[in-house]
């Protein structure tokens, strides 16, 4: 694993954008696995800045997003499709028809999951998968569990995730209770994985995920078995990991 310990969120975002940008420059038709949440917002802003400066060309890029709330349409401002459009896709020259997010309005969950699995197989393998990490070690919406789910699936969100995500909604009751997510198997099939973490609140789980036992109780711990992981974090989020590694 390669680790970049950056001073703060802005530096983390610049580093992550540099890695994603290099991927696009080296392979114009890259397939990017993308994430939502607060961690990648600065990275997407930096990618937009580089695109506007003429340094990046997204015209050949395909994207597959990790997850989507069940029950939200793409034009709901809390949906992950809306997030991706407003934070990245609307500001770069990516072909929108080549940007994929699970269908939040899919009526039949099994069919919705199978269709998204087919899209990932058809468009993949993902060249570079961007991941944030939840406070409980979740990646995508793969919450702590008894086993690793391989494929796209529909999950019941945990109270801790609902709690963490309610800041984006008017009230906690508005947070959807279910979501579609890539499985751990889908994520592990990416050729490269880029994890971004910031803030002191993530320090414990980051250290646990990368130095503790590999267990579905800490879903991100499976990344210890991936052969090409880059972790980019700010000093606060990486403090405990760095201390453990230097012992
Ligand atoms: C988002 C996603 C989630 C987030 C995680 C961290 O698409 O899959 O796993 O990456 O919840 O969220 P933030 O970045 O808001 O701390």
PDB file of C-alpha atoms and ligand atoms in Angstrom:
ATOM      1  CA  UNK A   1       0.000   0.000   0.000  1.00  0.00           C
ATOM      2  CA  UNK A   2       1.166   3.508  -0.791  1.00  0.00           C
ATOM      3  CA  UNK A   3       0.309   6.137   1.795  1.00  0.00           C
ATOM      4  CA  UNK A   4       0.263   9.891   1.267  1.00  0.00           C
ATOM      5  CA  UNK A   5      -0.090  11.803   4.503  1.00  0.00           C
ATOM      6  CA  UNK A   6      -1.088  15.355   3.607  1.00  0.00           C
ATOM      7  CA  UNK A   7      -1.335  18.422   5.783  1.00  0.00           C
ATOM      8  CA  UNK A   8      -5.051  19.057   5.459  1.00  0.00           C
ATOM      9  CA  UNK A   9      -8.216  18.389   3.431  1.00  0.00           C
ATOM     10  CA  UNK A  10      -7.157  20.695   0.577  1.00  0.00           C
ATOM     11  CA  UNK A  11      -3.775  19.010   0.208  1.00  0.00           C
ATOM     12  CA  UNK A  12      -5.454  15.591   0.401  1.00  0.00           C
ATOM     13  CA  UNK A  13      -7.844  16.654  -2.356  1.00  0.00           C
ATOM     14  CA  UNK A  14      -5.040  17.928  -4.585  1.00  0.00           C
ATOM     15  CA  UNK A  15      -3.105  14.676  -4.142  1.00  0.00           C
ATOM     16  CA  UNK A  16      -6.151  12.537  -4.911  1.00  0.00           C
ATOM     17  CA  UNK A  17      -7.036  14.646  -7.954  1.00  0.00           C
ATOM     18  CA  UNK A  18      -3.448  14.287  -9.146  1.00  0.00           C
ATOM     19  CA  UNK A  19      -3.722  10.495  -8.965  1.00  0.00           C
ATOM     20  CA  UNK A  20      -7.092  10.407 -10.752  1.00  0.00           C
ATOM     21  CA  UNK A  21      -5.858  12.937 -13.300  1.00  0.00           C
ATOM     22  CA  UNK A  22      -2.749  10.851 -14.003  1.00  0.00           C
ATOM     23  CA  UNK A  23      -4.988   7.827 -14.548  1.00  0.00           C
ATOM     24  CA  UNK A  24      -7.036   9.725 -17.142  1.00  0.00           C
ATOM     25  CA  UNK A  25      -3.945  11.116 -18.868  1.00  0.00           C
ATOM     26  CA  UNK A  26      -2.298   7.690 -19.080  1.00  0.00           C
ATOM     27  CA  UNK A  27      -5.503   5.964 -20.240  1.00  0.00           C
ATOM     28  CA  UNK A  28      -7.967   8.244 -21.971  1.00  0.00           C
ATOM     29  CA  UNK A  29     -10.756   5.649 -21.849  1.00  0.00           C
ATOM     30  CA  UNK A  30     -10.355   4.901 -18.152  1.00  0.00           C
ATOM     31  CA  UNK A  31     -13.237   3.425 -16.183  1.00  0.00           C
ATOM     32  CA  UNK A  32     -13.431   5.273 -12.877  1.00  0.00           C
ATOM     33  CA  UNK A  33     -15.288   3.929  -9.864  1.00  0.00           C
ATOM     34  CA  UNK A  34     -16.570   7.003  -8.039  1.00  0.00           C
ATOM     35  CA  UNK A  35     -17.855   7.831  -4.576  1.00  0.00           C
ATOM     36  CA  UNK A  36     -20.017  10.512  -2.996  1.00  0.00           C
ATOM     37  CA  UNK A  37     -19.929  12.009   0.505  1.00  0.00           C
ATOM     38  CA  UNK A  38     -17.876  14.835   1.935  1.00  0.00           C
ATOM     39  CA  UNK A  39     -14.457  13.239   1.375  1.00  0.00           C
ATOM     40  CA  UNK A  40     -14.366  13.521  -2.451  1.00  0.00           C
ATOM     41  CA  UNK A  41     -15.929  16.974  -2.841  1.00  0.00           C
ATOM     42  CA  UNK A  42     -12.538  18.743  -2.777  1.00  0.00           C
ATOM     43  CA  UNK A  43     -11.079  16.131  -5.120  1.00  0.00           C
ATOM     44  CA  UNK A  44     -13.872  16.726  -7.627  1.00  0.00           C
ATOM     45  CA  UNK A  45     -13.402  20.499  -7.334  1.00  0.00           C
ATOM     46  CA  UNK A  46      -9.722  20.075  -8.100  1.00  0.00           C
ATOM     47  CA  UNK A  47     -10.471  17.797 -11.073  1.00  0.00           C
ATOM     48  CA  UNK A  48     -12.852  20.466 -12.412  1.00  0.00           C
ATOM     49  CA  UNK A  49     -10.172  23.121 -11.950  1.00  0.00           C
ATOM     50  CA  UNK A  50      -7.662  21.015 -13.878  1.00  0.00           C
ATOM     51  CA  UNK A  51     -10.214  20.367 -16.615  1.00  0.00           C
ATOM     52  CA  UNK A  52     -10.932  24.104 -16.911  1.00  0.00           C
ATOM     53  CA  UNK A  53      -7.194  24.776 -17.094  1.00  0.00           C
ATOM     54  CA  UNK A  54      -7.041  22.439 -20.085  1.00  0.00           C
ATOM     55  CA  UNK A  55      -5.026  19.817 -18.233  1.00  0.00           C
ATOM     56  CA  UNK A  56      -7.623  17.035 -18.290  1.00  0.00           C
ATOM     57  CA  UNK A  57      -9.955  15.574 -20.876  1.00  0.00           C
ATOM     58  CA  UNK A  58     -12.879  13.459 -19.660  1.00  0.00           C
ATOM     59  CA  UNK A  59     -14.340  12.749 -23.101  1.00  0.00           C
ATOM     60  CA  UNK A  60     -13.233   9.118 -23.111  1.00  0.00           C
ATOM     61  CA  UNK A  61     -13.953   8.388 -19.462  1.00  0.00           C
ATOM     62  CA  UNK A  62     -16.635   6.007 -18.181  1.00  0.00           C
ATOM     63  CA  UNK A  63     -17.734   6.109 -14.550  1.00  0.00           C
ATOM     64  CA  UNK A  64     -19.554   3.664 -12.309  1.00  0.00           C
ATOM     65  CA  UNK A  65     -20.627   4.933  -8.926  1.00  0.00           C
ATOM     66  CA  UNK A  66     -20.526   2.880  -5.788  1.00  0.00           C
ATOM     67  CA  UNK A  67     -24.026   3.367  -4.510  1.00  0.00           C
ATOM     68  CA  UNK A  68     -27.401   5.084  -4.487  1.00  0.00           C
ATOM     69  CA  UNK A  69     -30.223   5.489  -2.012  1.00  0.00           C
ATOM     70  CA  UNK A  70     -33.212   3.287  -2.710  1.00  0.00           C
ATOM     71  CA  UNK A  71     -36.312   5.340  -3.419  1.00  0.00           C
ATOM     72  CA  UNK A  72     -34.669   8.573  -4.580  1.00  0.00           C
ATOM     73  CA  UNK A  73     -34.870   9.718  -8.181  1.00  0.00           C
ATOM     74  CA  UNK A  74     -31.837  11.192  -9.926  1.00  0.00           C
ATOM     75  CA  UNK A  75     -33.275  14.695  -9.705  1.00  0.00           C
ATOM     76  CA  UNK A  76     -33.803  14.508  -5.940  1.00  0.00           C
ATOM     77  CA  UNK A  77     -31.085  16.764  -4.549  1.00  0.00           C
ATOM     78  CA  UNK A  78     -30.122  14.115  -1.965  1.00  0.00           C
ATOM     79  CA  UNK A  79     -29.629  11.361  -4.525  1.00  0.00           C
ATOM     80  CA  UNK A  80     -26.130  10.312  -5.387  1.00  0.00           C
ATOM     81  CA  UNK A  81     -26.857  10.808  -9.099  1.00  0.00           C
ATOM     82  CA  UNK A  82     -27.666  14.446  -8.338  1.00  0.00           C
ATOM     83  CA  UNK A  83     -24.504  14.729  -6.217  1.00  0.00           C
ATOM     84  CA  UNK A  84     -22.328  13.420  -9.047  1.00  0.00           C
ATOM     85  CA  UNK A  85     -23.959  15.670 -11.644  1.00  0.00           C
ATOM     86  CA  UNK A  86     -23.604  18.795  -9.552  1.00  0.00           C
ATOM     87  CA  UNK A  87     -20.168  18.100  -8.054  1.00  0.00           C
ATOM     88  CA  UNK A  88     -18.449  16.750 -11.150  1.00  0.00           C
ATOM     89  CA  UNK A  89     -20.235  15.610 -14.292  1.00  0.00           C
ATOM     90  CA  UNK A  90     -21.960  18.917 -15.137  1.00  0.00           C
ATOM     91  CA  UNK A  91     -18.619  20.731 -15.046  1.00  0.00           C
ATOM     92  CA  UNK A  92     -16.396  18.507 -17.189  1.00  0.00           C
ATOM     93  CA  UNK A  93     -16.664  17.071 -20.705  1.00  0.00           C
ATOM     94  CA  UNK A  94     -17.633  13.557 -19.642  1.00  0.00           C
ATOM     95  CA  UNK A  95     -20.289  11.877 -21.805  1.00  0.00           C
ATOM     96  CA  UNK A  96     -23.217  11.690 -19.366  1.00  0.00           C
ATOM     97  CA  UNK A  97     -24.520   8.553 -21.055  1.00  0.00           C
ATOM     98  CA  UNK A  98     -21.313   6.871 -19.918  1.00  0.00           C
ATOM     99  CA  UNK A  99     -21.824   7.737 -16.239  1.00  0.00           C
ATOM    100  CA  UNK A 100     -23.545   4.990 -14.271  1.00  0.00           C
ATOM    101  CA  UNK A 101     -25.212   5.094 -10.862  1.00  0.00           C
ATOM    102  CA  UNK A 102     -27.578   2.407  -9.483  1.00  0.00           C
ATOM    103  CA  UNK A 103     -31.208   3.153 -10.283  1.00  0.00           C
ATOM    104  CA  UNK A 104     -32.677   4.427  -7.017  1.00  0.00           C
ATOM    105  CA  UNK A 105     -36.184   4.052  -8.393  1.00  0.00           C
ATOM    106  CA  UNK A 106     -35.760   0.467  -9.579  1.00  0.00           C
ATOM    107  CA  UNK A 107     -38.987  -1.225  -8.451  1.00  0.00           C
ATOM    108  CA  UNK A 108     -37.634  -4.704  -7.966  1.00  0.00           C
ATOM    109  CA  UNK A 109     -34.452  -4.618  -5.813  1.00  0.00           C
ATOM    110  CA  UNK A 110     -33.134  -7.969  -7.092  1.00  0.00           C
ATOM    111  CA  UNK A 111     -33.516  -6.876 -10.687  1.00  0.00           C
ATOM    112  CA  UNK A 112     -32.020  -3.453  -9.974  1.00  0.00           C
ATOM    113  CA  UNK A 113     -28.962  -5.078  -8.385  1.00  0.00           C
ATOM    114  CA  UNK A 114     -28.564  -7.618 -11.202  1.00  0.00           C
ATOM    115  CA  UNK A 115     -28.785  -4.844 -13.796  1.00  0.00           C
ATOM    116  CA  UNK A 116     -26.082  -2.803 -12.064  1.00  0.00           C
ATOM    117  CA  UNK A 117     -23.856  -5.872 -11.723  1.00  0.00           C
ATOM    118  CA  UNK A 118     -24.258  -6.377 -15.478  1.00  0.00           C
ATOM    119  CA  UNK A 119     -23.272  -2.760 -16.126  1.00  0.00           C
ATOM    120  CA  UNK A 120     -20.121  -3.141 -13.998  1.00  0.00           C
ATOM    121  CA  UNK A 121     -19.194  -6.366 -15.818  1.00  0.00           C
ATOM    122  CA  UNK A 122     -19.877  -4.850 -19.215  1.00  0.00           C
ATOM    123  CA  UNK A 123     -18.015  -1.574 -18.621  1.00  0.00           C
ATOM    124  CA  UNK A 124     -15.331  -2.924 -16.315  1.00  0.00           C
ATOM    125  CA  UNK A 125     -12.913  -3.769 -15.030  1.00  0.00           C
ATOM    126  CA  UNK A 126     -12.730  -0.502 -13.138  1.00  0.00           C
ATOM    127  CA  UNK A 127      -9.271   1.014 -13.627  1.00  0.00           C
ATOM    128  CA  UNK A 128      -9.342   3.170 -10.510  1.00  0.00           C
ATOM    129  CA  UNK A 129     -11.871   2.934  -7.698  1.00  0.00           C
ATOM    130  CA  UNK A 130     -12.173   5.977  -5.435  1.00  0.00           C
ATOM    131  CA  UNK A 131     -13.409   5.215  -1.913  1.00  0.00           C
ATOM    132  CA  UNK A 132     -14.251   7.142   1.221  1.00  0.00           C
ATOM    133  CA  UNK A 133     -14.587   5.293   4.497  1.00  0.00           C
ATOM    134  CA  UNK A 134     -17.382   5.429   7.058  1.00  0.00           C
ATOM    135  CA  UNK A 135     -16.766   5.839  10.784  1.00  0.00           C
ATOM    136  CA  UNK A 136     -17.659   2.173  11.224  1.00  0.00           C
ATOM    137  CA  UNK A 137     -15.327   1.081   8.398  1.00  0.00           C
ATOM    138  CA  UNK A 138     -18.000   0.819   5.732  1.00  0.00           C
ATOM    139  CA  UNK A 139     -17.032   1.200   2.090  1.00  0.00           C
ATOM    140  CA  UNK A 140     -19.770   1.960  -0.388  1.00  0.00           C
ATOM    141  CA  UNK A 141     -22.746   0.980   1.746  1.00  0.00           C
ATOM    142  CA  UNK A 142     -21.131  -2.289   2.827  1.00  0.00           C
ATOM    143  CA  UNK A 143     -21.856  -2.011   6.511  1.00  0.00           C
ATOM    144  CA  UNK A 144     -20.201  -4.156   9.211  1.00  0.00           C
ATOM    145  CA  UNK A 145     -21.638  -7.654   8.800  1.00  0.00           C
ATOM    146  CA  UNK A 146     -21.016 -11.340   9.377  1.00  0.00           C
ATOM    147  CA  UNK A 147     -19.689 -11.892   5.865  1.00  0.00           C
ATOM    148  CA  UNK A 148     -18.485  -9.919   2.845  1.00  0.00           C
ATOM    149  CA  UNK A 149     -21.169  -9.424   0.184  1.00  0.00           C
ATOM    150  CA  UNK A 150     -19.657 -10.015  -3.240  1.00  0.00           C
ATOM    151  CA  UNK A 151     -22.097  -8.399  -5.620  1.00  0.00           C
ATOM    152  CA  UNK A 152     -24.342  -5.392  -5.924  1.00  0.00           C
ATOM    153  CA  UNK A 153     -26.985  -5.640  -3.221  1.00  0.00           C
ATOM    154  CA  UNK A 154     -29.660  -3.713  -1.395  1.00  0.00           C
ATOM    155  CA  UNK A 155     -28.794  -2.901   2.212  1.00  0.00           C
ATOM    156  CA  UNK A 156     -30.591  -1.676   5.290  1.00  0.00           C
ATOM    157  CA  UNK A 157     -28.598   1.303   6.536  1.00  0.00           C
ATOM    158  CA  UNK A 158     -27.308   1.135  10.101  1.00  0.00           C
ATOM    159  CA  UNK A 159     -28.296   3.713  12.689  1.00  0.00           C
ATOM    160  CA  UNK A 160     -24.716   5.069  12.679  1.00  0.00           C
ATOM    161  CA  UNK A 161     -24.816   5.647   8.916  1.00  0.00           C
ATOM    162  CA  UNK A 162     -28.267   7.254   9.091  1.00  0.00           C
ATOM    163  CA  UNK A 163     -26.937   9.451  11.883  1.00  0.00           C
ATOM    164  CA  UNK A 164     -23.834  10.410   9.868  1.00  0.00           C
ATOM    165  CA  UNK A 165     -25.847  11.158   6.726  1.00  0.00           C
ATOM    166  CA  UNK A 166     -28.714  13.070   8.275  1.00  0.00           C
ATOM    167  CA  UNK A 167     -26.694  16.313   8.049  1.00  0.00           C
ATOM    168  CA  UNK A 168     -27.554  16.275   4.331  1.00  0.00           C
ATOM    169  CA  UNK A 169     -31.307  15.996   4.979  1.00  0.00           C
ATOM    170  CA  UNK A 170     -33.762  18.267   6.745  1.00  0.00           C
ATOM    171  CA  UNK A 171     -34.471  15.653   9.396  1.00  0.00           C
ATOM    172  CA  UNK A 172     -33.237  12.155  10.247  1.00  0.00           C
ATOM    173  CA  UNK A 173     -36.634  10.671   9.219  1.00  0.00           C
ATOM    174  CA  UNK A 174     -35.955  11.867   5.658  1.00  0.00           C
ATOM    175  CA  UNK A 175     -32.813   9.733   5.304  1.00  0.00           C
ATOM    176  CA  UNK A 176     -33.731   6.695   3.188  1.00  0.00           C
ATOM    177  CA  UNK A 177     -33.482   3.428   5.123  1.00  0.00           C
ATOM    178  CA  UNK A 178     -32.096   1.374   2.268  1.00  0.00           C
ATOM    179  CA  UNK A 179     -29.485   1.763  -0.437  1.00  0.00           C
ATOM    180  CA  UNK A 180     -28.039  -0.083  -3.399  1.00  0.00           C
ATOM    181  CA  UNK A 181     -24.319  -0.636  -3.256  1.00  0.00           C
ATOM    182  CA  UNK A 182     -21.540  -2.380  -5.089  1.00  0.00           C
ATOM    183  CA  UNK A 183     -20.430  -5.416  -3.125  1.00  0.00           C
ATOM    184  CA  UNK A 184     -16.983  -6.019  -1.717  1.00  0.00           C
ATOM    185  CA  UNK A 185     -16.302  -8.365  -4.654  1.00  0.00           C
ATOM    186  CA  UNK A 186     -17.083  -5.601  -7.159  1.00  0.00           C
ATOM    187  CA  UNK A 187     -14.788  -3.197  -5.293  1.00  0.00           C
ATOM    188  CA  UNK A 188     -11.956  -5.721  -5.012  1.00  0.00           C
ATOM    189  CA  UNK A 189     -12.049  -6.332  -8.774  1.00  0.00           C
ATOM    190  CA  UNK A 190     -10.910  -2.775  -9.478  1.00  0.00           C
ATOM    191  CA  UNK A 191      -7.340  -2.679 -10.800  1.00  0.00           C
ATOM    192  CA  UNK A 192      -6.415   0.141  -8.419  1.00  0.00           C
ATOM    193  CA  UNK A 193      -8.087   1.497  -5.313  1.00  0.00           C
ATOM    194  CA  UNK A 194      -7.682   5.046  -4.016  1.00  0.00           C
ATOM    195  CA  UNK A 195      -8.961   5.673  -0.482  1.00  0.00           C
ATOM    196  CA  UNK A 196      -9.347   9.216   0.831  1.00  0.00           C
ATOM    197  CA  UNK A 197      -9.901  10.030   4.494  1.00  0.00           C
ATOM    198  CA  UNK A 198      -9.853  13.233   6.485  1.00  0.00           C
ATOM    199  CA  UNK A 199     -10.470  14.425  10.006  1.00  0.00           C
ATOM    200  CA  UNK A 200      -9.588  13.215  13.461  1.00  0.00           C
ATOM    201  CA  UNK A 201     -12.842  11.311  13.764  1.00  0.00           C
ATOM    202  CA  UNK A 202     -11.599   8.750  11.224  1.00  0.00           C
ATOM    203  CA  UNK A 203      -8.215   8.143  12.904  1.00  0.00           C
ATOM    204  CA  UNK A 204      -9.256   5.047  14.904  1.00  0.00           C
ATOM    205  CA  UNK A 205     -11.096   3.285  12.105  1.00  0.00           C
ATOM    206  CA  UNK A 206      -8.347   4.000   9.558  1.00  0.00           C
ATOM    207  CA  UNK A 207      -5.732   2.422  11.838  1.00  0.00           C
ATOM    208  CA  UNK A 208      -8.011  -0.523  12.564  1.00  0.00           C
ATOM    209  CA  UNK A 209      -8.895  -1.098   8.910  1.00  0.00           C
ATOM    210  CA  UNK A 210      -5.309  -1.142   7.689  1.00  0.00           C
ATOM    211  CA  UNK A 211      -3.487  -2.798  10.583  1.00  0.00           C
ATOM    212  CA  UNK A 212      -6.163  -4.846  12.358  1.00  0.00           C
ATOM    213  CA  UNK A 213      -7.630  -8.212  11.401  1.00  0.00           C
ATOM    214  CA  UNK A 214      -9.320  -8.555   8.029  1.00  0.00           C
ATOM    215  CA  UNK A 215     -12.951  -9.004   8.978  1.00  0.00           C
ATOM    216  CA  UNK A 216     -16.405  -8.182   7.602  1.00  0.00           C
ATOM    217  CA  UNK A 217     -16.981  -6.395  10.898  1.00  0.00           C
ATOM    218  CA  UNK A 218     -14.640  -3.722   9.478  1.00  0.00           C
ATOM    219  CA  UNK A 219     -15.473  -3.902   5.756  1.00  0.00           C
ATOM    220  CA  UNK A 220     -12.578  -1.645   4.669  1.00  0.00           C
ATOM    221  CA  UNK A 221     -10.124  -4.126   6.205  1.00  0.00           C
ATOM    222  CA  UNK A 222     -10.555  -6.311   3.093  1.00  0.00           C
ATOM    223  CA  UNK A 223      -8.458  -3.706   1.263  1.00  0.00           C
ATOM    224  CA  UNK A 224      -5.400  -5.200   2.991  1.00  0.00           C
ATOM    225  CA  UNK A 225      -5.830  -8.030   0.462  1.00  0.00           C
ATOM    226  CA  UNK A 226      -5.931  -5.734  -2.582  1.00  0.00           C
ATOM    227  CA  UNK A 227      -2.645  -5.535  -4.459  1.00  0.00           C
ATOM    228  CA  UNK A 228      -2.800  -1.886  -5.478  1.00  0.00           C
ATOM    229  CA  UNK A 229      -4.193   0.430  -2.812  1.00  0.00           C
ATOM    230  CA  UNK A 230      -3.237   4.068  -2.355  1.00  0.00           C
ATOM    231  CA  UNK A 231      -4.370   5.749   0.830  1.00  0.00           C
ATOM    232  CA  UNK A 232      -4.457   9.541   0.858  1.00  0.00           C
ATOM    233  CA  UNK A 233      -5.367  11.223   4.101  1.00  0.00           C
ATOM    234  CA  UNK A 234      -4.827  14.317   6.092  1.00  0.00           C
ATOM    235  CA  UNK A 235      -2.573  14.202   9.143  1.00  0.00           C
ATOM    236  CA  UNK A 236      -5.515  14.021  11.528  1.00  0.00           C
ATOM    237  CA  UNK A 237      -7.098  10.978   9.881  1.00  0.00           C
ATOM    238  CA  UNK A 238      -3.781   9.150   9.458  1.00  0.00           C
ATOM    239  CA  UNK A 239      -2.316  10.004  12.872  1.00  0.00           C
ATOM    240  CA  UNK A 240      -3.065   6.654  14.541  1.00  0.00           C
ATOM    241  CA  UNK A 241      -2.214   4.581  11.481  1.00  0.00           C
ATOM    242  CA  UNK A 242       1.168   6.276  11.125  1.00  0.00           C
ATOM    243  CA  UNK A 243       1.850   5.825  14.835  1.00  0.00           C
ATOM    244  CA  UNK A 244       0.975   2.111  14.641  1.00  0.00           C
ATOM    245  CA  UNK A 245       3.095   1.576  11.519  1.00  0.00           C
ATOM    246  CA  UNK A 246       6.133   3.291  13.030  1.00  0.00           C
ATOM    247  CA  UNK A 247       6.102   1.114  16.137  1.00  0.00           C
TER     248      UNK A 247
HETATM  249  C1  LIG B   1     -20.336   7.238  -0.713  1.00  0.00           C
HETATM  250  C2  LIG B   1     -19.959   6.039   0.004  1.00  0.00           C
HETATM  251  C3  LIG B   1     -19.672   6.037   1.461  1.00  0.00           C
HETATM  252  C4  LIG B   1     -18.775   7.183   1.903  1.00  0.00           C
HETATM  253  C5  LIG B   1     -18.506   7.096   3.406  1.00  0.00           C
HETATM  254  C6  LIG B   1     -17.667   8.260   3.904  1.00  0.00           C
HETATM  255  O1  LIG B   1     -20.582   6.966  -2.079  1.00  0.00           O
HETATM  256  O2  LIG B   1     -19.918   5.049  -0.612  1.00  0.00           O
HETATM  257  O3  LIG B   1     -19.070   4.808   1.791  1.00  0.00           O
HETATM  258  O4  LIG B   1     -17.571   7.139   1.209  1.00  0.00           O
HETATM  259  O5  LIG B   1     -19.716   7.093   4.103  1.00  0.00           O
HETATM  260  O6  LIG B   1     -18.430   9.411   3.806  1.00  0.00           O
HETATM  261  P1  LIG B   1     -17.786  10.851   4.026  1.00  0.00           P
HETATM  262  O7  LIG B   1     -16.835  11.064   2.911  1.00  0.00           O
HETATM  263  O8  LIG B   1     -18.955  11.804   3.960  1.00  0.00           O
HETATM  264  O9  LIG B   1     -17.120  10.818   5.356  1.00  0.00           O
END
